[in-house]
Amino acid sequence: MMGVAAVLDPRKKIAVLDFWFHKLYGQDSGAQVSRIKELCYGLLYDYQQMRLRDAQPTAPSIGTTTVVDDPEDEFDA
């Protein structure tokens, strides 16, 4: 988890992983850094898919009533 946090830190990015993981894992550091990169890219892909899904236009319906259970839904509408 700290590896993901380091990648998200704009001051460090992946360079800090390469440096510290080499000290921690030695020869296996490349595999560890690759695992964290894959995790980060997976999180980015999931976020992009969510944003694309939310950006899909919906046709307005005329003469229908919307039931609002969550105040945030009303704000979003």
PDB file of N, CA, C and O in Angstrom:
ATOM      1  N   MET A   1       0.822  -1.191   0.000  1.00  0.00           N
ATOM      2  CA  MET A   1       0.000   0.000   0.000  1.00  0.00           C
ATOM      3  C   MET A   1       0.868   1.258   0.000  1.00  0.00           C
ATOM      4  O   MET A   1       0.538   2.225  -0.634  1.00  0.00           O
ATOM      5  N   MET A   2       1.979   1.220   0.715  1.00  0.00           N
ATOM      6  CA  MET A   2       2.859   2.393   0.747  1.00  0.00           C
ATOM      7  C   MET A   2       3.457   2.649  -0.635  1.00  0.00           C
ATOM      8  O   MET A   2       3.748   3.786  -0.981  1.00  0.00           O
ATOM      9  N   GLY A   3       3.638   1.593  -1.423  1.00  0.00           N
ATOM     10  CA  GLY A   3       4.152   1.771  -2.781  1.00  0.00           C
ATOM     11  C   GLY A   3       3.195   2.567  -3.636  1.00  0.00           C
ATOM     12  O   GLY A   3       3.599   3.459  -4.385  1.00  0.00           O
ATOM     13  N   VAL A   4       1.904   2.291  -3.522  1.00  0.00           N
ATOM     14  CA  VAL A   4       0.894   3.045  -4.271  1.00  0.00           C
ATOM     15  C   VAL A   4       0.878   4.493  -3.802  1.00  0.00           C
ATOM     16  O   VAL A   4       0.821   5.421  -4.612  1.00  0.00           O
ATOM     17  N   ALA A   5       0.955   4.717  -2.503  1.00  0.00           N
ATOM     18  CA  ALA A   5       0.979   6.077  -1.966  1.00  0.00           C
ATOM     19  C   ALA A   5       2.198   6.841  -2.485  1.00  0.00           C
ATOM     20  O   ALA A   5       2.106   8.020  -2.822  1.00  0.00           O
ATOM     21  N   ALA A   6       3.338   6.183  -2.572  1.00  0.00           N
ATOM     22  CA  ALA A   6       4.553   6.839  -3.075  1.00  0.00           C
ATOM     23  C   ALA A   6       4.393   7.216  -4.538  1.00  0.00           C
ATOM     24  O   ALA A   6       4.824   8.285  -4.963  1.00  0.00           O
ATOM     25  N   VAL A   7       3.755   6.352  -5.319  1.00  0.00           N
ATOM     26  CA  VAL A   7       3.548   6.649  -6.741  1.00  0.00           C
ATOM     27  C   VAL A   7       2.619   7.842  -6.901  1.00  0.00           C
ATOM     28  O   VAL A   7       2.803   8.677  -7.788  1.00  0.00           O
ATOM     29  N   LEU A   8       1.623   7.960  -6.041  1.00  0.00           N
ATOM     30  CA  LEU A   8       0.674   9.068  -6.134  1.00  0.00           C
ATOM     31  C   LEU A   8       1.246  10.383  -5.620  1.00  0.00           C
ATOM     32  O   LEU A   8       0.700  11.439  -5.916  1.00  0.00           O
ATOM     33  N   ASP A   9       2.332  10.335  -4.871  1.00  0.00           N
ATOM     34  CA  ASP A   9       2.977  11.546  -4.366  1.00  0.00           C
ATOM     35  C   ASP A   9       3.684  12.246  -5.533  1.00  0.00           C
ATOM     36  O   ASP A   9       4.587  11.685  -6.130  1.00  0.00           O
ATOM     37  N   PRO A  10       3.272  13.478  -5.869  1.00  0.00           N
ATOM     38  CA  PRO A  10       3.860  14.152  -7.043  1.00  0.00           C
ATOM     39  C   PRO A  10       5.353  14.429  -6.904  1.00  0.00           C
ATOM     40  O   PRO A  10       6.022  14.669  -7.897  1.00  0.00           O
ATOM     41  N   ARG A  11       5.900  14.377  -5.703  1.00  0.00           N
ATOM     42  CA  ARG A  11       7.322  14.634  -5.521  1.00  0.00           C
ATOM     43  C   ARG A  11       8.171  13.408  -5.799  1.00  0.00           C
ATOM     44  O   ARG A  11       9.359  13.515  -6.076  1.00  0.00           O
ATOM     45  N   LYS A  12       7.589  12.237  -5.720  1.00  0.00           N
ATOM     46  CA  LYS A  12       8.408  11.023  -5.770  1.00  0.00           C
ATOM     47  C   LYS A  12       8.151  10.166  -7.000  1.00  0.00           C
ATOM     48  O   LYS A  12       9.061   9.763  -7.674  1.00  0.00           O
ATOM     49  N   LYS A  13       6.915   9.830  -7.230  1.00  0.00           N
ATOM     50  CA  LYS A  13       6.524   8.951  -8.333  1.00  0.00           C
ATOM     51  C   LYS A  13       7.225   7.600  -8.250  1.00  0.00           C
ATOM     52  O   LYS A  13       7.570   7.135  -7.178  1.00  0.00           O
ATOM     53  N   ILE A  14       7.479   6.977  -9.368  1.00  0.00           N
ATOM     54  CA  ILE A  14       8.016   5.620  -9.386  1.00  0.00           C
ATOM     55  C   ILE A  14       9.507   5.590  -9.060  1.00  0.00           C
ATOM     56  O   ILE A  14      10.033   4.566  -8.624  1.00  0.00           O
ATOM     57  N   ALA A  15      10.188   6.701  -9.207  1.00  0.00           N
ATOM     58  CA  ALA A  15      11.629   6.727  -8.925  1.00  0.00           C
ATOM     59  C   ALA A  15      11.924   6.295  -7.491  1.00  0.00           C
ATOM     60  O   ALA A  15      12.911   5.605  -7.231  1.00  0.00           O
ATOM     61  N   VAL A  16      11.075   6.679  -6.555  1.00  0.00           N
ATOM     62  CA  VAL A  16      11.295   6.299  -5.162  1.00  0.00           C
ATOM     63  C   VAL A  16      11.133   4.786  -4.982  1.00  0.00           C
ATOM     64  O   VAL A  16      11.834   4.173  -4.187  1.00  0.00           O
ATOM     65  N   LEU A  17      10.220   4.181  -5.747  1.00  0.00           N
ATOM     66  CA  LEU A  17      10.071   2.730  -5.670  1.00  0.00           C
ATOM     67  C   LEU A  17      11.324   2.029  -6.166  1.00  0.00           C
ATOM     68  O   LEU A  17      11.798   1.080  -5.537  1.00  0.00           O
ATOM     69  N   ASP A  18      11.830   2.493  -7.306  1.00  0.00           N
ATOM     70  CA  ASP A  18      13.041   1.883  -7.850  1.00  0.00           C
ATOM     71  C   ASP A  18      14.192   1.969  -6.850  1.00  0.00           C
ATOM     72  O   ASP A  18      14.928   1.006  -6.659  1.00  0.00           O
ATOM     73  N   PHE A  19      14.327   3.095  -6.188  1.00  0.00           N
ATOM     74  CA  PHE A  19      15.422   3.296  -5.240  1.00  0.00           C
ATOM     75  C   PHE A  19      15.277   2.418  -4.005  1.00  0.00           C
ATOM     76  O   PHE A  19      16.162   1.634  -3.660  1.00  0.00           O
ATOM     77  N   TRP A  20      14.125   2.542  -3.319  1.00  0.00           N
ATOM     78  CA  TRP A  20      13.957   1.844  -2.044  1.00  0.00           C
ATOM     79  C   TRP A  20      13.707   0.352  -2.213  1.00  0.00           C
ATOM     80  O   TRP A  20      14.150  -0.454  -1.396  1.00  0.00           O
ATOM     81  N   PHE A  21      12.977  -0.020  -3.238  1.00  0.00           N
ATOM     82  CA  PHE A  21      12.712  -1.446  -3.414  1.00  0.00           C
ATOM     83  C   PHE A  21      13.982  -2.201  -3.766  1.00  0.00           C
ATOM     84  O   PHE A  21      14.112  -3.371  -3.431  1.00  0.00           O
ATOM     85  N   HIS A  22      14.904  -1.551  -4.458  1.00  0.00           N
ATOM     86  CA  HIS A  22      16.186  -2.200  -4.734  1.00  0.00           C
ATOM     87  C   HIS A  22      16.901  -2.507  -3.414  1.00  0.00           C
ATOM     88  O   HIS A  22      17.504  -3.566  -3.247  1.00  0.00           O
ATOM     89  N   LYS A  23      16.821  -1.581  -2.473  1.00  0.00           N
ATOM     90  CA  LYS A  23      17.449  -1.791  -1.162  1.00  0.00           C
ATOM     91  C   LYS A  23      16.705  -2.867  -0.349  1.00  0.00           C
ATOM     92  O   LYS A  23      17.315  -3.643   0.367  1.00  0.00           O
ATOM     93  N   LEU A  24      15.386  -2.890  -0.466  1.00  0.00           N
ATOM     94  CA  LEU A  24      14.592  -3.836   0.313  1.00  0.00           C
ATOM     95  C   LEU A  24      14.579  -5.245  -0.273  1.00  0.00           C
ATOM     96  O   LEU A  24      14.681  -6.229   0.459  1.00  0.00           O
ATOM     97  N   TYR A  25      14.415  -5.353  -1.581  1.00  0.00           N
ATOM     98  CA  TYR A  25      14.185  -6.652  -2.209  1.00  0.00           C
ATOM     99  C   TYR A  25      15.353  -7.158  -3.046  1.00  0.00           C
ATOM    100  O   TYR A  25      15.315  -8.284  -3.521  1.00  0.00           O
ATOM    101  N   GLY A  26      16.360  -6.327  -3.264  1.00  0.00           N
ATOM    102  CA  GLY A  26      17.516  -6.756  -4.044  1.00  0.00           C
ATOM    103  C   GLY A  26      17.138  -7.131  -5.462  1.00  0.00           C
ATOM    104  O   GLY A  26      16.534  -6.343  -6.181  1.00  0.00           O
ATOM    105  N   GLN A  27      17.472  -8.354  -5.861  1.00  0.00           N
ATOM    106  CA  GLN A  27      17.230  -8.807  -7.234  1.00  0.00           C
ATOM    107  C   GLN A  27      15.735  -8.872  -7.570  1.00  0.00           C
ATOM    108  O   GLN A  27      15.352  -8.755  -8.729  1.00  0.00           O
ATOM    109  N   ASP A  28      14.896  -9.065  -6.579  1.00  0.00           N
ATOM    110  CA  ASP A  28      13.455  -9.200  -6.796  1.00  0.00           C
ATOM    111  C   ASP A  28      12.755  -7.843  -6.881  1.00  0.00           C
ATOM    112  O   ASP A  28      11.543  -7.786  -7.047  1.00  0.00           O
ATOM    113  N   SER A  29      13.487  -6.752  -6.795  1.00  0.00           N
ATOM    114  CA  SER A  29      12.861  -5.427  -6.759  1.00  0.00           C
ATOM    115  C   SER A  29      12.092  -5.120  -8.038  1.00  0.00           C
ATOM    116  O   SER A  29      11.040  -4.492  -7.993  1.00  0.00           O
ATOM    117  N   GLY A  30      12.609  -5.563  -9.179  1.00  0.00           N
ATOM    118  CA  GLY A  30      11.917  -5.293 -10.446  1.00  0.00           C
ATOM    119  C   GLY A  30      10.525  -5.895 -10.472  1.00  0.00           C
ATOM    120  O   GLY A  30       9.565  -5.264 -10.937  1.00  0.00           O
ATOM    121  N   ALA A  31      10.389  -7.099  -9.957  1.00  0.00           N
ATOM    122  CA  ALA A  31       9.081  -7.755  -9.911  1.00  0.00           C
ATOM    123  C   ALA A  31       8.138  -7.014  -8.968  1.00  0.00           C
ATOM    124  O   ALA A  31       6.941  -6.870  -9.265  1.00  0.00           O
ATOM    125  N   GLN A  32       8.669  -6.559  -7.843  1.00  0.00           N
ATOM    126  CA  GLN A  32       7.834  -5.829  -6.879  1.00  0.00           C
ATOM    127  C   GLN A  32       7.352  -4.502  -7.461  1.00  0.00           C
ATOM    128  O   GLN A  32       6.185  -4.133  -7.307  1.00  0.00           O
ATOM    129  N   VAL A  33       8.247  -3.766  -8.122  1.00  0.00           N
ATOM    130  CA  VAL A  33       7.876  -2.482  -8.732  1.00  0.00           C
ATOM    131  C   VAL A  33       6.863  -2.724  -9.854  1.00  0.00           C
ATOM    132  O   VAL A  33       5.884  -1.980  -9.985  1.00  0.00           O
ATOM    133  N   SER A  34       7.059  -3.755 -10.646  1.00  0.00           N
ATOM    134  CA  SER A  34       6.109  -4.079 -11.717  1.00  0.00           C
ATOM    135  C   SER A  34       4.730  -4.386 -11.158  1.00  0.00           C
ATOM    136  O   SER A  34       3.709  -3.984 -11.724  1.00  0.00           O
ATOM    137  N   ARG A  35       4.684  -5.081 -10.038  1.00  0.00           N
ATOM    138  CA  ARG A  35       3.402  -5.412  -9.402  1.00  0.00           C
ATOM    139  C   ARG A  35       2.663  -4.137  -8.986  1.00  0.00           C
ATOM    140  O   ARG A  35       1.452  -4.003  -9.194  1.00  0.00           O
ATOM    141  N   ILE A  36       3.396  -3.183  -8.427  1.00  0.00           N
ATOM    142  CA  ILE A  36       2.773  -1.924  -8.011  1.00  0.00           C
ATOM    143  C   ILE A  36       2.349  -1.105  -9.219  1.00  0.00           C
ATOM    144  O   ILE A  36       1.276  -0.498  -9.227  1.00  0.00           O
ATOM    145  N   LYS A  37       3.157  -1.091 -10.271  1.00  0.00           N
ATOM    146  CA  LYS A  37       2.773  -0.385 -11.502  1.00  0.00           C
ATOM    147  C   LYS A  37       1.480  -0.958 -12.064  1.00  0.00           C
ATOM    148  O   LYS A  37       0.577  -0.209 -12.451  1.00  0.00           O
ATOM    149  N   GLU A  38       1.381  -2.286 -12.106  1.00  0.00           N
ATOM    150  CA  GLU A  38       0.171  -2.923 -12.617  1.00  0.00           C
ATOM    151  C   GLU A  38      -1.038  -2.556 -11.764  1.00  0.00           C
ATOM    152  O   GLU A  38      -2.122  -2.306 -12.288  1.00  0.00           O
ATOM    153  N   LEU A  39      -0.855  -2.508 -10.454  1.00  0.00           N
ATOM    154  CA  LEU A  39      -1.942  -2.125  -9.566  1.00  0.00           C
ATOM    155  C   LEU A  39      -2.385  -0.687  -9.851  1.00  0.00           C
ATOM    156  O   LEU A  39      -3.578  -0.407  -9.960  1.00  0.00           O
ATOM    157  N   CYS A  40      -1.437   0.214  -9.997  1.00  0.00           N
ATOM    158  CA  CYS A  40      -1.760   1.619 -10.268  1.00  0.00           C
ATOM    159  C   CYS A  40      -2.455   1.781 -11.616  1.00  0.00           C
ATOM    160  O   CYS A  40      -3.437   2.521 -11.734  1.00  0.00           O
ATOM    161  N   TYR A  41      -1.950   1.090 -12.641  1.00  0.00           N
ATOM    162  CA  TYR A  41      -2.588   1.161 -13.953  1.00  0.00           C
ATOM    163  C   TYR A  41      -3.988   0.565 -13.907  1.00  0.00           C
ATOM    164  O   TYR A  41      -4.905   1.057 -14.563  1.00  0.00           O
ATOM    165  N   GLY A  42      -4.180  -0.488 -13.119  1.00  0.00           N
ATOM    166  CA  GLY A  42      -5.507  -1.068 -12.955  1.00  0.00           C
ATOM    167  C   GLY A  42      -6.466  -0.100 -12.286  1.00  0.00           C
ATOM    168  O   GLY A  42      -7.629   0.025 -12.699  1.00  0.00           O
ATOM    169  N   LEU A  43      -5.990   0.598 -11.269  1.00  0.00           N
ATOM    170  CA  LEU A  43      -6.827   1.603 -10.603  1.00  0.00           C
ATOM    171  C   LEU A  43      -7.186   2.731 -11.564  1.00  0.00           C
ATOM    172  O   LEU A  43      -8.327   3.204 -11.591  1.00  0.00           O
ATOM    173  N   LEU A  44      -6.234   3.165 -12.368  1.00  0.00           N
ATOM    174  CA  LEU A  44      -6.487   4.218 -13.349  1.00  0.00           C
ATOM    175  C   LEU A  44      -7.509   3.756 -14.378  1.00  0.00           C
ATOM    176  O   LEU A  44      -8.430   4.496 -14.730  1.00  0.00           O
ATOM    177  N   TYR A  45      -7.365   2.525 -14.864  1.00  0.00           N
ATOM    178  CA  TYR A  45      -8.312   1.982 -15.839  1.00  0.00           C
ATOM    179  C   TYR A  45      -9.716   1.936 -15.247  1.00  0.00           C
ATOM    180  O   TYR A  45     -10.687   2.343 -15.905  1.00  0.00           O
ATOM    181  N   ASP A  46      -9.861   1.465 -14.013  1.00  0.00           N
ATOM    182  CA  ASP A  46     -11.167   1.412 -13.359  1.00  0.00           C
ATOM    183  C   ASP A  46     -11.769   2.802 -13.227  1.00  0.00           C
ATOM    184  O   ASP A  46     -12.964   3.002 -13.460  1.00  0.00           O
ATOM    185  N   TYR A  47     -10.944   3.783 -12.874  1.00  0.00           N
ATOM    186  CA  TYR A  47     -11.419   5.158 -12.731  1.00  0.00           C
ATOM    187  C   TYR A  47     -11.890   5.699 -14.084  1.00  0.00           C
ATOM    188  O   TYR A  47     -12.946   6.331 -14.179  1.00  0.00           O
ATOM    189  N   GLN A  48     -11.113   5.438 -15.137  1.00  0.00           N
ATOM    190  CA  GLN A  48     -11.493   5.914 -16.467  1.00  0.00           C
ATOM    191  C   GLN A  48     -12.813   5.286 -16.906  1.00  0.00           C
ATOM    192  O   GLN A  48     -13.663   5.974 -17.480  1.00  0.00           O
ATOM    193  N   GLN A  49     -12.988   3.995 -16.651  1.00  0.00           N
ATOM    194  CA  GLN A  49     -14.232   3.328 -17.017  1.00  0.00           C
ATOM    195  C   GLN A  49     -15.415   3.920 -16.256  1.00  0.00           C
ATOM    196  O   GLN A  49     -16.492   4.110 -16.821  1.00  0.00           O
ATOM    197  N   MET A  50     -15.215   4.234 -14.988  1.00  0.00           N
ATOM    198  CA  MET A  50     -16.268   4.829 -14.185  1.00  0.00           C
ATOM    199  C   MET A  50     -16.638   6.205 -14.740  1.00  0.00           C
ATOM    200  O   MET A  50     -17.809   6.540 -14.870  1.00  0.00           O
ATOM    201  N   ARG A  51     -15.631   6.995 -15.094  1.00  0.00           N
ATOM    202  CA  ARG A  51     -15.894   8.330 -15.630  1.00  0.00           C
ATOM    203  C   ARG A  51     -16.601   8.255 -16.978  1.00  0.00           C
ATOM    204  O   ARG A  51     -17.496   9.046 -17.252  1.00  0.00           O
ATOM    205  N   LEU A  52     -16.201   7.309 -17.823  1.00  0.00           N
ATOM    206  CA  LEU A  52     -16.872   7.140 -19.110  1.00  0.00           C
ATOM    207  C   LEU A  52     -18.322   6.725 -18.925  1.00  0.00           C
ATOM    208  O   LEU A  52     -19.215   7.204 -19.622  1.00  0.00           O
ATOM    209  N   ARG A  53     -18.564   5.827 -17.992  1.00  0.00           N
ATOM    210  CA  ARG A  53     -19.922   5.364 -17.720  1.00  0.00           C
ATOM    211  C   ARG A  53     -20.774   6.516 -17.203  1.00  0.00           C
ATOM    212  O   ARG A  53     -21.927   6.679 -17.599  1.00  0.00           O
ATOM    213  N   ASP A  54     -20.207   7.345 -16.331  1.00  0.00           N
ATOM    214  CA  ASP A  54     -20.958   8.474 -15.771  1.00  0.00           C
ATOM    215  C   ASP A  54     -21.187   9.570 -16.801  1.00  0.00           C
ATOM    216  O   ASP A  54     -22.116  10.350 -16.668  1.00  0.00           O
ATOM    217  N   ALA A  55     -20.352   9.639 -17.829  1.00  0.00           N
ATOM    218  CA  ALA A  55     -20.459  10.696 -18.827  1.00  0.00           C
ATOM    219  C   ALA A  55     -21.451  10.351 -19.932  1.00  0.00           C
ATOM    220  O   ALA A  55     -21.714  11.184 -20.793  1.00  0.00           O
ATOM    221  N   GLN A  56     -22.003   9.146 -19.925  1.00  0.00           N
ATOM    222  CA  GLN A  56     -22.953   8.760 -20.959  1.00  0.00           C
ATOM    223  C   GLN A  56     -24.189   9.636 -20.849  1.00  0.00           C
ATOM    224  O   GLN A  56     -24.796   9.744 -19.790  1.00  0.00           O
ATOM    225  N   PRO A  57     -24.572  10.281 -21.967  1.00  0.00           N
ATOM    226  CA  PRO A  57     -25.761  11.139 -21.912  1.00  0.00           C
ATOM    227  C   PRO A  57     -27.028  10.290 -21.759  1.00  0.00           C
ATOM    228  O   PRO A  57     -27.127   9.186 -22.283  1.00  0.00           O
ATOM    229  N   THR A  58     -27.944  10.815 -21.018  1.00  0.00           N
ATOM    230  CA  THR A  58     -29.230  10.148 -20.851  1.00  0.00           C
ATOM    231  C   THR A  58     -30.309  11.037 -21.440  1.00  0.00           C
ATOM    232  O   THR A  58     -30.257  12.264 -21.310  1.00  0.00           O
ATOM    233  N   ALA A  59     -31.246  10.433 -22.104  1.00  0.00           N
ATOM    234  CA  ALA A  59     -32.330  11.190 -22.713  1.00  0.00           C
ATOM    235  C   ALA A  59     -33.285  11.659 -21.621  1.00  0.00           C
ATOM    236  O   ALA A  59     -33.678  10.874 -20.765  1.00  0.00           O
ATOM    237  N   PRO A  60     -33.645  12.938 -21.650  1.00  0.00           N
ATOM    238  CA  PRO A  60     -34.593  13.424 -20.643  1.00  0.00           C
ATOM    239  C   PRO A  60     -35.974  12.815 -20.901  1.00  0.00           C
ATOM    240  O   PRO A  60     -36.397  12.659 -22.034  1.00  0.00           O
ATOM    241  N   SER A  61     -36.628  12.448 -19.841  1.00  0.00           N
ATOM    242  CA  SER A  61     -37.970  11.888 -19.978  1.00  0.00           C
ATOM    243  C   SER A  61     -38.980  12.968 -19.635  1.00  0.00           C
ATOM    244  O   SER A  61     -38.817  13.713 -18.678  1.00  0.00           O
ATOM    245  N   ILE A  62     -40.019  13.001 -20.410  1.00  0.00           N
ATOM    246  CA  ILE A  62     -41.046  14.031 -20.235  1.00  0.00           C
ATOM    247  C   ILE A  62     -42.237  13.399 -19.527  1.00  0.00           C
ATOM    248  O   ILE A  62     -42.697  12.319 -19.889  1.00  0.00           O
ATOM    249  N   GLY A  63     -42.720  14.071 -18.511  1.00  0.00           N
ATOM    250  CA  GLY A  63     -43.900  13.615 -17.809  1.00  0.00           C
ATOM    251  C   GLY A  63     -43.648  12.486 -16.825  1.00  0.00           C
ATOM    252  O   GLY A  63     -44.577  11.791 -16.452  1.00  0.00           O
ATOM    253  N   THR A  64     -42.423  12.308 -16.400  1.00  0.00           N
ATOM    254  CA  THR A  64     -42.150  11.267 -15.414  1.00  0.00           C
ATOM    255  C   THR A  64     -41.734  11.924 -14.111  1.00  0.00           C
ATOM    256  O   THR A  64     -41.207  13.023 -14.097  1.00  0.00           O
ATOM    257  N   THR A  65     -41.955  11.227 -13.036  1.00  0.00           N
ATOM    258  CA  THR A  65     -41.574  11.699 -11.720  1.00  0.00           C
ATOM    259  C   THR A  65     -40.374  10.909 -11.245  1.00  0.00           C
ATOM    260  O   THR A  65     -40.351   9.686 -11.377  1.00  0.00           O
ATOM    261  N   THR A  66     -39.386  11.596 -10.715  1.00  0.00           N
ATOM    262  CA  THR A  66     -38.194  10.939 -10.204  1.00  0.00           C
ATOM    263  C   THR A  66     -38.291  10.849  -8.692  1.00  0.00           C
ATOM    264  O   THR A  66     -38.543  11.842  -8.025  1.00  0.00           O
ATOM    265  N   VAL A  67     -38.120   9.642  -8.170  1.00  0.00           N
ATOM    266  CA  VAL A  67     -38.110   9.433  -6.729  1.00  0.00           C
ATOM    267  C   VAL A  67     -36.664   9.579  -6.272  1.00  0.00           C
ATOM    268  O   VAL A  67     -35.766   8.915  -6.780  1.00  0.00           O
ATOM    269  N   VAL A  68     -36.445  10.467  -5.307  1.00  0.00           N
ATOM    270  CA  VAL A  68     -35.097  10.746  -4.829  1.00  0.00           C
ATOM    271  C   VAL A  68     -34.956  10.198  -3.417  1.00  0.00           C
ATOM    272  O   VAL A  68     -35.628  10.645  -2.497  1.00  0.00           O
ATOM    273  N   ASP A  69     -34.072   9.180  -3.266  1.00  0.00           N
ATOM    274  CA  ASP A  69     -33.826   8.605  -1.950  1.00  0.00           C
ATOM    275  C   ASP A  69     -32.647   9.264  -1.263  1.00  0.00           C
ATOM    276  O   ASP A  69     -32.571   9.311  -0.050  1.00  0.00           O
ATOM    277  N   ASP A  70     -31.703   9.731  -2.059  1.00  0.00           N
ATOM    278  CA  ASP A  70     -30.469  10.295  -1.526  1.00  0.00           C
ATOM    279  C   ASP A  70     -30.401  11.772  -1.906  1.00  0.00           C
ATOM    280  O   ASP A  70     -30.583  12.121  -3.067  1.00  0.00           O
ATOM    281  N   PRO A  71     -30.160  12.672  -0.947  1.00  0.00           N
ATOM    282  CA  PRO A  71     -30.065  14.099  -1.279  1.00  0.00           C
ATOM    283  C   PRO A  71     -29.008  14.388  -2.357  1.00  0.00           C
ATOM    284  O   PRO A  71     -29.171  15.298  -3.156  1.00  0.00           O
ATOM    285  N   GLU A  72     -27.942  13.592  -2.399  1.00  0.00           N
ATOM    286  CA  GLU A  72     -26.915  13.796  -3.424  1.00  0.00           C
ATOM    287  C   GLU A  72     -27.470  13.502  -4.814  1.00  0.00           C
ATOM    288  O   GLU A  72     -27.073  14.126  -5.782  1.00  0.00           O
ATOM    289  N   ASP A  73     -28.410  12.553  -4.929  1.00  0.00           N
ATOM    290  CA  ASP A  73     -29.030  12.258  -6.211  1.00  0.00           C
ATOM    291  C   ASP A  73     -29.796  13.455  -6.713  1.00  0.00           C
ATOM    292  O   ASP A  73     -29.786  13.771  -7.895  1.00  0.00           O
ATOM    293  N   GLU A  74     -30.479  14.142  -5.810  1.00  0.00           N
ATOM    294  CA  GLU A  74     -31.224  15.330  -6.191  1.00  0.00           C
ATOM    295  C   GLU A  74     -30.266  16.407  -6.672  1.00  0.00           C
ATOM    296  O   GLU A  74     -30.503  17.079  -7.670  1.00  0.00           O
ATOM    297  N   PHE A  75     -29.156  16.583  -5.978  1.00  0.00           N
ATOM    298  CA  PHE A  75     -28.155  17.560  -6.391  1.00  0.00           C
ATOM    299  C   PHE A  75     -27.589  17.211  -7.762  1.00  0.00           C
ATOM    300  O   PHE A  75     -27.446  18.060  -8.620  1.00  0.00           O
ATOM    301  N   ASP A  76     -27.275  15.921  -7.990  1.00  0.00           N
ATOM    302  CA  ASP A  76     -26.731  15.485  -9.266  1.00  0.00           C
ATOM    303  C   ASP A  76     -27.710  15.744 -10.401  1.00  0.00           C
ATOM    304  O   ASP A  76     -27.318  16.118 -11.503  1.00  0.00           O
ATOM    305  N   ALA A  77     -29.004  15.540 -10.126  1.00  0.00           N
ATOM    306  CA  ALA A  77     -30.027  15.771 -11.162  1.00  0.00           C
ATOM    307  C   ALA A  77     -30.088  17.240 -11.489  1.00  0.00           C
ATOM    308  O   ALA A  77     -30.233  17.652 -12.599  1.00  0.00           O
TER     309      ALA A  77
END
